[in-house]
Short mmCIF file of C-alpha atoms and ligand atoms in Angstrom, two decimals:
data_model
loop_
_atom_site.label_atom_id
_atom_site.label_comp_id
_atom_site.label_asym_id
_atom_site.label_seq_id
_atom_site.Cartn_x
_atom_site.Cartn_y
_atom_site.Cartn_z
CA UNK A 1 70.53 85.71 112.92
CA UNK A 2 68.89 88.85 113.12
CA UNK A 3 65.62 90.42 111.58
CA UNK A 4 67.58 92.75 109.29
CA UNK A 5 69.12 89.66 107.82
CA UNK A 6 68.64 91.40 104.33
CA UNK A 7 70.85 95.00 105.46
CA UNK A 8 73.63 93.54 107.50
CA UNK A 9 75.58 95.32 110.18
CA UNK A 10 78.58 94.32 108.76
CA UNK A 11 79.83 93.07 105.53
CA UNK A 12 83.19 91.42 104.63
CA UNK A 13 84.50 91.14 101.06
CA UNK A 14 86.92 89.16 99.83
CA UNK A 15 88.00 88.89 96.48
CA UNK A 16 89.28 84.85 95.85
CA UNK A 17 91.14 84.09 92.53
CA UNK A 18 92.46 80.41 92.99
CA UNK A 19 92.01 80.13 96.76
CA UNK A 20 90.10 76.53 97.03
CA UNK A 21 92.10 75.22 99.76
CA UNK A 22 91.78 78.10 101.75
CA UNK A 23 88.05 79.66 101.72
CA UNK A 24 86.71 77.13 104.49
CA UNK A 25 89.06 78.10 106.79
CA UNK A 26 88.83 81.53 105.74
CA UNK A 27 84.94 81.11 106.28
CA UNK A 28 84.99 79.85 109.67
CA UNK A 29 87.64 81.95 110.97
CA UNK A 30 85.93 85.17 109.84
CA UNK A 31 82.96 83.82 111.34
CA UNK A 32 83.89 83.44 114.54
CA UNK A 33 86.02 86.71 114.73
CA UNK A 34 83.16 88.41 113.96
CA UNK A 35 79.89 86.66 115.47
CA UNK A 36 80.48 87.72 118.74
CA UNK A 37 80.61 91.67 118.09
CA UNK A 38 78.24 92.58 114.97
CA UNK A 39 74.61 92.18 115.59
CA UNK A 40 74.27 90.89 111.67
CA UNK A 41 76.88 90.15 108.93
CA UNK A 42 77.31 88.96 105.72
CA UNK A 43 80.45 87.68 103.81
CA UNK A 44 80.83 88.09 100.13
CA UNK A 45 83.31 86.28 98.22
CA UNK A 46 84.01 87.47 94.84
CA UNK A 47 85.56 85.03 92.65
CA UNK A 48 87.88 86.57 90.05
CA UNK A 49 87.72 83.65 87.57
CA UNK A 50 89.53 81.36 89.30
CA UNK A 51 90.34 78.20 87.45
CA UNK A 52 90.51 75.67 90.26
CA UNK A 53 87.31 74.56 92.50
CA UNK A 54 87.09 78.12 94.36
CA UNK A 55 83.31 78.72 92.81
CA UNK A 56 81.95 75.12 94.10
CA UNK A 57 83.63 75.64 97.85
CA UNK A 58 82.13 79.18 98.00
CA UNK A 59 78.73 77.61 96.74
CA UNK A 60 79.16 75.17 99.40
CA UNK A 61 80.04 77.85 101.93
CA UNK A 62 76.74 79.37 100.84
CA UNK A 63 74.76 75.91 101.33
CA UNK A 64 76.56 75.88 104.85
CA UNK A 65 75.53 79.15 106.01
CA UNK A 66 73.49 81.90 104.10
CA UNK A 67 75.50 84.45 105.68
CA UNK A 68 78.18 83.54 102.79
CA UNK A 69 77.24 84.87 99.27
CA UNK A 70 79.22 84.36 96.85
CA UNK A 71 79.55 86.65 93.30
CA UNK A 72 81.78 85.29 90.29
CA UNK A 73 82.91 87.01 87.73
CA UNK A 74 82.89 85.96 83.93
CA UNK A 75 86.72 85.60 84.14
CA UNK A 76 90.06 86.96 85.81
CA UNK A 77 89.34 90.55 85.86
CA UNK A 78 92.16 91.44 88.62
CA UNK A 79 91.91 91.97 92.11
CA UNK A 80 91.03 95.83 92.17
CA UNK A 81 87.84 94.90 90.04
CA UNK A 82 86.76 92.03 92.19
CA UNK A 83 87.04 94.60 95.13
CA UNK A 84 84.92 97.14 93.21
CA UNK A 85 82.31 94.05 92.34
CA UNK A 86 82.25 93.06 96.41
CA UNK A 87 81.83 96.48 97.22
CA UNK A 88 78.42 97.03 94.71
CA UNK A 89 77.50 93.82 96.36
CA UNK A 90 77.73 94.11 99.61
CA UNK A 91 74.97 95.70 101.93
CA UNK A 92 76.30 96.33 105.25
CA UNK A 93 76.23 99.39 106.93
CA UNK A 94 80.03 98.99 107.63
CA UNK A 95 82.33 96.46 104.54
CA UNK A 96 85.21 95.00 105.59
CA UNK A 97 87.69 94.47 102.35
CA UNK A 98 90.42 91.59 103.22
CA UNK A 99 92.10 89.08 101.35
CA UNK A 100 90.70 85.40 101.02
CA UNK A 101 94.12 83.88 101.43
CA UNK A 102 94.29 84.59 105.53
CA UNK A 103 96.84 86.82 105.40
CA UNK A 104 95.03 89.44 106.69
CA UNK A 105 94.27 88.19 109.79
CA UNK A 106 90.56 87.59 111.03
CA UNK A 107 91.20 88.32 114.70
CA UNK A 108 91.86 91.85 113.69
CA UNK A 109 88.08 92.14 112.61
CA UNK A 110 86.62 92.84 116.06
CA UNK A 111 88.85 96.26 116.40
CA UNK A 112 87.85 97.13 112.94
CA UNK A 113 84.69 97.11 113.75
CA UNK A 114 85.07 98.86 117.24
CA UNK A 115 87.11 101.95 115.83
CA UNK A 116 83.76 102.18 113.12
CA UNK A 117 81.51 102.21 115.67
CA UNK A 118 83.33 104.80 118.04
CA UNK A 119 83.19 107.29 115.05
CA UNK A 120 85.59 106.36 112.24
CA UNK A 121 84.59 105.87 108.79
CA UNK A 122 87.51 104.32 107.03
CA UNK A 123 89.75 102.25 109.44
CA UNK A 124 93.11 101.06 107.79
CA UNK A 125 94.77 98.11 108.44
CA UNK A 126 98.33 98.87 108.69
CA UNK A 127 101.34 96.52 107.71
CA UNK A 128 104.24 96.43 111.12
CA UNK A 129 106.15 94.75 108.58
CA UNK A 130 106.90 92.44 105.40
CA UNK A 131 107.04 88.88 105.97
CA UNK A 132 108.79 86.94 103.04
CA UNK A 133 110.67 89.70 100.97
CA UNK A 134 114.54 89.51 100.34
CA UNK A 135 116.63 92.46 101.79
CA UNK A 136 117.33 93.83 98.18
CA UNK A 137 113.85 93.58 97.07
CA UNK A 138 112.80 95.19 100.60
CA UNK A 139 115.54 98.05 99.72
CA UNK A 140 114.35 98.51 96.39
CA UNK A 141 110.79 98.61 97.62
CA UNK A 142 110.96 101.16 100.52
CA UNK A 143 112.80 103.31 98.21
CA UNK A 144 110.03 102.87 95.23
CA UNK A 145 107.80 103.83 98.39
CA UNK A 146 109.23 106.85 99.33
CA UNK A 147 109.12 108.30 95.56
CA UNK A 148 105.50 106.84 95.44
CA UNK A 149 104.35 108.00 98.17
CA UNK A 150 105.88 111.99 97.84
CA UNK A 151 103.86 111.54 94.38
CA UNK A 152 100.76 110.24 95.31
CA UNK A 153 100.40 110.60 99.45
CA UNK A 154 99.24 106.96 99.20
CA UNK A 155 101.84 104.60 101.76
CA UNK A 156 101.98 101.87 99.32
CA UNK A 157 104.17 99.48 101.63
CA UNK A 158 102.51 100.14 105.07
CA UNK A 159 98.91 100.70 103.50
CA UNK A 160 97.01 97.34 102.86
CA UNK A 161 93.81 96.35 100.80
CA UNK A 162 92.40 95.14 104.71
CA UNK A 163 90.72 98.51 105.50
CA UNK A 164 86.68 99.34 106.94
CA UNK A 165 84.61 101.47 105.00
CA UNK A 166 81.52 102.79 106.32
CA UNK A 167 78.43 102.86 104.32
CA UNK A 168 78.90 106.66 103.50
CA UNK A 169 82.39 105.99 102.57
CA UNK A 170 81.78 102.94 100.38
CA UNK A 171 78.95 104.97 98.29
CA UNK A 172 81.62 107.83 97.62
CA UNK A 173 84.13 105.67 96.70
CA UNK A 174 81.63 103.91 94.16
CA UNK A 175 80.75 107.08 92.88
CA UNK A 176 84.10 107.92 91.61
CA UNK A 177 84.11 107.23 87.79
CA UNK A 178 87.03 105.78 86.57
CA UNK A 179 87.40 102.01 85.43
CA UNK A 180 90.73 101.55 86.47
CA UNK A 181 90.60 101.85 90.16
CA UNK A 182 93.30 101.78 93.00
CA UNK A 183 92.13 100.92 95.74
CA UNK A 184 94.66 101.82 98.43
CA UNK A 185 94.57 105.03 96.93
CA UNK A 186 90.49 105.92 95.97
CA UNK A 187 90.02 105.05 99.57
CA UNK A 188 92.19 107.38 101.35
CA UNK A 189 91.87 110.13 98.41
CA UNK A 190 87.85 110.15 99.82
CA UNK A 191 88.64 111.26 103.23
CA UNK A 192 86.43 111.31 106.26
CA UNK A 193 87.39 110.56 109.70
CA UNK A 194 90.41 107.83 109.61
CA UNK A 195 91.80 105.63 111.60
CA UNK A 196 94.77 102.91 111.61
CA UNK A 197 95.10 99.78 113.21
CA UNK A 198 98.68 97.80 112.98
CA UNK A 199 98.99 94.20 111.79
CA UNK A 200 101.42 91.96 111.16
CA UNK A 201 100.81 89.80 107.83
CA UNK A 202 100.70 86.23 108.15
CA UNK A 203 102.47 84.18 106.06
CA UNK A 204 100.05 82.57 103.07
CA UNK A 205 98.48 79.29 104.37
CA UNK A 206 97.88 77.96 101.08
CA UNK A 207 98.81 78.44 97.38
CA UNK A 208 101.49 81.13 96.57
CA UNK A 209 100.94 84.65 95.78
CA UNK A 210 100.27 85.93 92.22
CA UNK A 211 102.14 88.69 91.97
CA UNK A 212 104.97 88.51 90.03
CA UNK A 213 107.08 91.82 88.97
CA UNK A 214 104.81 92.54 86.07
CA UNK A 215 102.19 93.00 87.83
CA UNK A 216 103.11 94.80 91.32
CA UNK A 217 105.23 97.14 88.11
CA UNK A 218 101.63 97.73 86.44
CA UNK A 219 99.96 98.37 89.87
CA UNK A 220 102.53 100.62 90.59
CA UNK A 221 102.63 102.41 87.12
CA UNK A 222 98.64 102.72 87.54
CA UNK A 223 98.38 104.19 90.78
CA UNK A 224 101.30 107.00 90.07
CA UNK A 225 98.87 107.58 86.61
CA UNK A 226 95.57 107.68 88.51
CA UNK A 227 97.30 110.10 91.19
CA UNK A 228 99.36 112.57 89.81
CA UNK A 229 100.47 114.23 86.50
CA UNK A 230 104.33 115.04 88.16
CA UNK A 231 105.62 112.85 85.57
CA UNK A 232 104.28 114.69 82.53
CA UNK A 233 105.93 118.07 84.40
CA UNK A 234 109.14 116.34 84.89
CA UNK A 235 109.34 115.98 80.69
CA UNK A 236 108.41 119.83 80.17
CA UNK A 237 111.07 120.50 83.20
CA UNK A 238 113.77 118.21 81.04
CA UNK A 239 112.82 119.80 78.31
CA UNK A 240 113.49 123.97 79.93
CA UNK A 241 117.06 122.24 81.04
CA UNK A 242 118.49 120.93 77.92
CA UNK A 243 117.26 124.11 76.50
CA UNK A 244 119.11 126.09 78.61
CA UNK A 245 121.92 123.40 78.55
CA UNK A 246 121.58 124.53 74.37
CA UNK A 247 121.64 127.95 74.79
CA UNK A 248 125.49 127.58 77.13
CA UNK A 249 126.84 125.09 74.47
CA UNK A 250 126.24 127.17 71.44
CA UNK A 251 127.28 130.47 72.95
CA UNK A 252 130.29 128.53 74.25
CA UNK A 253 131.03 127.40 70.62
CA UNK A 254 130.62 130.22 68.84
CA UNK A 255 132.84 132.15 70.86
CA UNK A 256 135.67 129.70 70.56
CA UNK A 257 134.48 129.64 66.69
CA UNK A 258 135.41 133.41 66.12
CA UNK A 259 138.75 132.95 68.10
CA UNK A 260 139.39 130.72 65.32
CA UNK A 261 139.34 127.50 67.45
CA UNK A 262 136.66 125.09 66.07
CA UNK A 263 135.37 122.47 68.70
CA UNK A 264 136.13 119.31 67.26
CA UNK A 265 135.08 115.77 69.13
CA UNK A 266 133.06 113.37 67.37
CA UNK A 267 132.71 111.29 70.26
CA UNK A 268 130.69 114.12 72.17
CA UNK A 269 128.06 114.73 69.03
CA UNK A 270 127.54 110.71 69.25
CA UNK A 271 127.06 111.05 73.25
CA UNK A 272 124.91 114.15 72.72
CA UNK A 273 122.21 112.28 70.44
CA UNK A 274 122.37 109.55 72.67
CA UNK A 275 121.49 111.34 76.06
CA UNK A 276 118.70 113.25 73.92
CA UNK A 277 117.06 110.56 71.95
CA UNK A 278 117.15 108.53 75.56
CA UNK A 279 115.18 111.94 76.81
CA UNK A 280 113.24 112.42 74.14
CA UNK A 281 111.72 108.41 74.27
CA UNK A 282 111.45 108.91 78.10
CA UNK A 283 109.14 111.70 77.34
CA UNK A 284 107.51 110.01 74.87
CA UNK A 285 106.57 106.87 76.72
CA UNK A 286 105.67 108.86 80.11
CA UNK A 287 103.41 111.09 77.84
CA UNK A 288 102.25 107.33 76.31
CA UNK A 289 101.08 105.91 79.65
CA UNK A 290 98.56 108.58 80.33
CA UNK A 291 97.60 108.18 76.83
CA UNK A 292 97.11 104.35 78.13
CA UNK A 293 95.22 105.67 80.99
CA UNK A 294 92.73 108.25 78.45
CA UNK A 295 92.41 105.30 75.89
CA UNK A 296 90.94 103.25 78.81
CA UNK A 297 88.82 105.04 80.25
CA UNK A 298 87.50 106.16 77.22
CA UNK A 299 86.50 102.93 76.23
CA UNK A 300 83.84 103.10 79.29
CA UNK A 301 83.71 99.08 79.44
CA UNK A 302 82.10 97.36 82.62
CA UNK A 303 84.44 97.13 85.39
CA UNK A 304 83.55 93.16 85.91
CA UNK A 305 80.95 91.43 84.35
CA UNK A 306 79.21 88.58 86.62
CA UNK A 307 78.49 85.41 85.27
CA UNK A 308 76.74 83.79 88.52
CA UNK A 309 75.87 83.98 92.16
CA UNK A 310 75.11 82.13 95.06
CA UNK A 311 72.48 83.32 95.91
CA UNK A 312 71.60 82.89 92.13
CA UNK A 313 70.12 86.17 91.17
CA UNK A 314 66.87 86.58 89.23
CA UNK A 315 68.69 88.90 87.16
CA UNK A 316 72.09 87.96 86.32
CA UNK A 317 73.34 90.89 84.87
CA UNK A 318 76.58 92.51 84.20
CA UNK A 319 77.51 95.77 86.44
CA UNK A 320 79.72 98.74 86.06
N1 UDP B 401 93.31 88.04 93.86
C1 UDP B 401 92.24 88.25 92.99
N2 UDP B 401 92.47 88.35 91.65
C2 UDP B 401 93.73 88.25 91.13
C3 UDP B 401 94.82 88.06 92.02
C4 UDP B 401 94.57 87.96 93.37
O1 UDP B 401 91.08 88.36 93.43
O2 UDP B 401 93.86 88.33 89.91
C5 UDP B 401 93.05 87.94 95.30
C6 UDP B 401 93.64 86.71 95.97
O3 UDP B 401 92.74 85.64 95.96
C7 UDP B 401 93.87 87.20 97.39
C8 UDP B 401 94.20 88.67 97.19
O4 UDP B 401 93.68 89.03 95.93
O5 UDP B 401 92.71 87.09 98.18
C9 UDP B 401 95.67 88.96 97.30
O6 UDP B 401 96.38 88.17 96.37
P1 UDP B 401 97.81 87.57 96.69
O7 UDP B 401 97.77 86.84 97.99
O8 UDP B 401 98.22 86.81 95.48
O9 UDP B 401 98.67 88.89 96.84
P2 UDP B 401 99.72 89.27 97.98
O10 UDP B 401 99.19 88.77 99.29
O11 UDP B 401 101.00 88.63 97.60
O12 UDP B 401 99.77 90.77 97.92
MG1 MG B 402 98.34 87.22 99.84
#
């Protein structure tokens, strides 16, 4: 190890919510991938709360080798906030964000690290393709994409959480305020001098993955909310075409009125407040999600709160 074993060249993060079976493999596979090019490195494992024996194997990663440190939160606080909680805790001049479960593949580490070092500050990990999805969900998903990504510019298909930050790029992505954070997106919103690198996701070794629809719709619904207000134009814009749609109808009536030809059709007054109360709720429960967004971010809470570390800390205390 080197002298600067407190300010490592390089540090790896790795958020780990129920990944026991994995993390020694995970360990010794970063290890080697990235021993041989990084002068110094570190790897922090954040444990979201995980409710098998993640926290002891990360503690015994730590007894292992000191190069491991592990930080665990006071429960499941989701994987964006276990990435934000890795990031205040790591202290490398370059962090490496991956996931724990090996599907982001170690052996890409070493040309991660090379791109950084020849002058870029956020290197991307880029997905060739999607391993396990059906064809209808992969359908439905590249065309969610496309709207996404004309939204928000963020690739939410290709783009992966496996990206380098540099040191100046980690500290202005911490100094964004906003509790809920996206990731993908805060770290290409920031800029600097990019790069991409393909991969091709492995398969999960172990356990299965834990997102279900619910939550891939919430990440979804939070990073179109964190990115872009389009949605709340799209109500006003609605709202100018039923207006003018109005306007048509009435003159329309009222000239058939005075040539003594009243519009009858009950059926078209019952479709009519149908198609507008559907509007109208639209509006209301687009308008309602950034209200979601205001109300929590409003409530300024701690991002993650730590419970422990390994390392222990002197001062255990809870972060923003
Ligand atoms: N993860 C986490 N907290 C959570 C859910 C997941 O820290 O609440 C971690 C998990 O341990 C893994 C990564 O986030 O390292 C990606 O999770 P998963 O493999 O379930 O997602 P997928 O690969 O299907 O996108
Ligand atoms: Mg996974």
């Amino acid at each position: 190890m080197s002298s600067r074993s407190d300010r490592p060249e390089v540090s790896i993060v790795s958020p780990v919510f129920d990944e026991e079976a994995g993390l020694a493999a995970l360990v010794e596979r970063v290890v080697r991938a990235v021993e041989p090019v990084a002068d110094s490195f570190e790897i922090v494992l954040v444990d979201d709360g995980s409710r098998d024996g993640s926290w002891a194997e990360i503690e015994r990663a730590h007894a292992r080798d000191p190069r491991v440190r592990g930080v665990g939160l006071s429960r499941n606080f989701g994987k964006e906030s276990a990435i934000v909680a890795g990031l205040e805790a790591a202290r490398g001049d370059a962090v490496i964000v991956m996931d724990s479960d090996l599907q982001h593949p170690p052996a890409l580490l070493p040309e991660l690290v090379a791109r950084w070092r020849a002058g870029a500050e956020v290197v991307e990990a880029v997905k060739l393709d999607r391993t396990g999805q059906a064809l209808g969900g992969r359908l439905a998903s590249t065309l969610f994409n496309r709207v996404f990504e004309r939204l928000t510019g963020v690739d939410l298909v290709g783009a992966s959480d496996y990206r380098l930050l540099s040191r100046r790029a980690v500290t202005a992505l911490l100094a964004l305020p906003e509790r809920t954070t996206f990731f993908r997106g805060t770290s290409t919103w920031i800029g600097f001098p990019r790069e991409q690198v393909p991969f091709r996701v492995d398969p999960r070794v172990t356990g299965r993955s834990r997102w279900g629809f619910r939550a891939l719709l919430r990440l979804a619904l939070n990073g179109i909310t964190s990115f872009t207000p389009a949605p709340l134009h799209l109500v006003t814009i609605g709202a100018a075409l039923f207006a003018v749609f109005a306007v048509v109808l009435g003159v329309q009536t009222l000239v058939r009125f005075l040539q003594g030809d009243a519009v009858t059709g009950f059926t078209t007054v019952i479709l009519l407040l149908l198609i507008q109360g559907t509007f109208i709720l639209l509006g209301l429960g687009i308008v309602g999600q950034y209200l979601a967004r205001i109300h929590d971010e409003v409530k300024n809470r701690p991002r993650y709160l730590v419970a422990r570390s390994s390392p222990p800390d002197r001062e255990p205390d809870a972060r923003r």
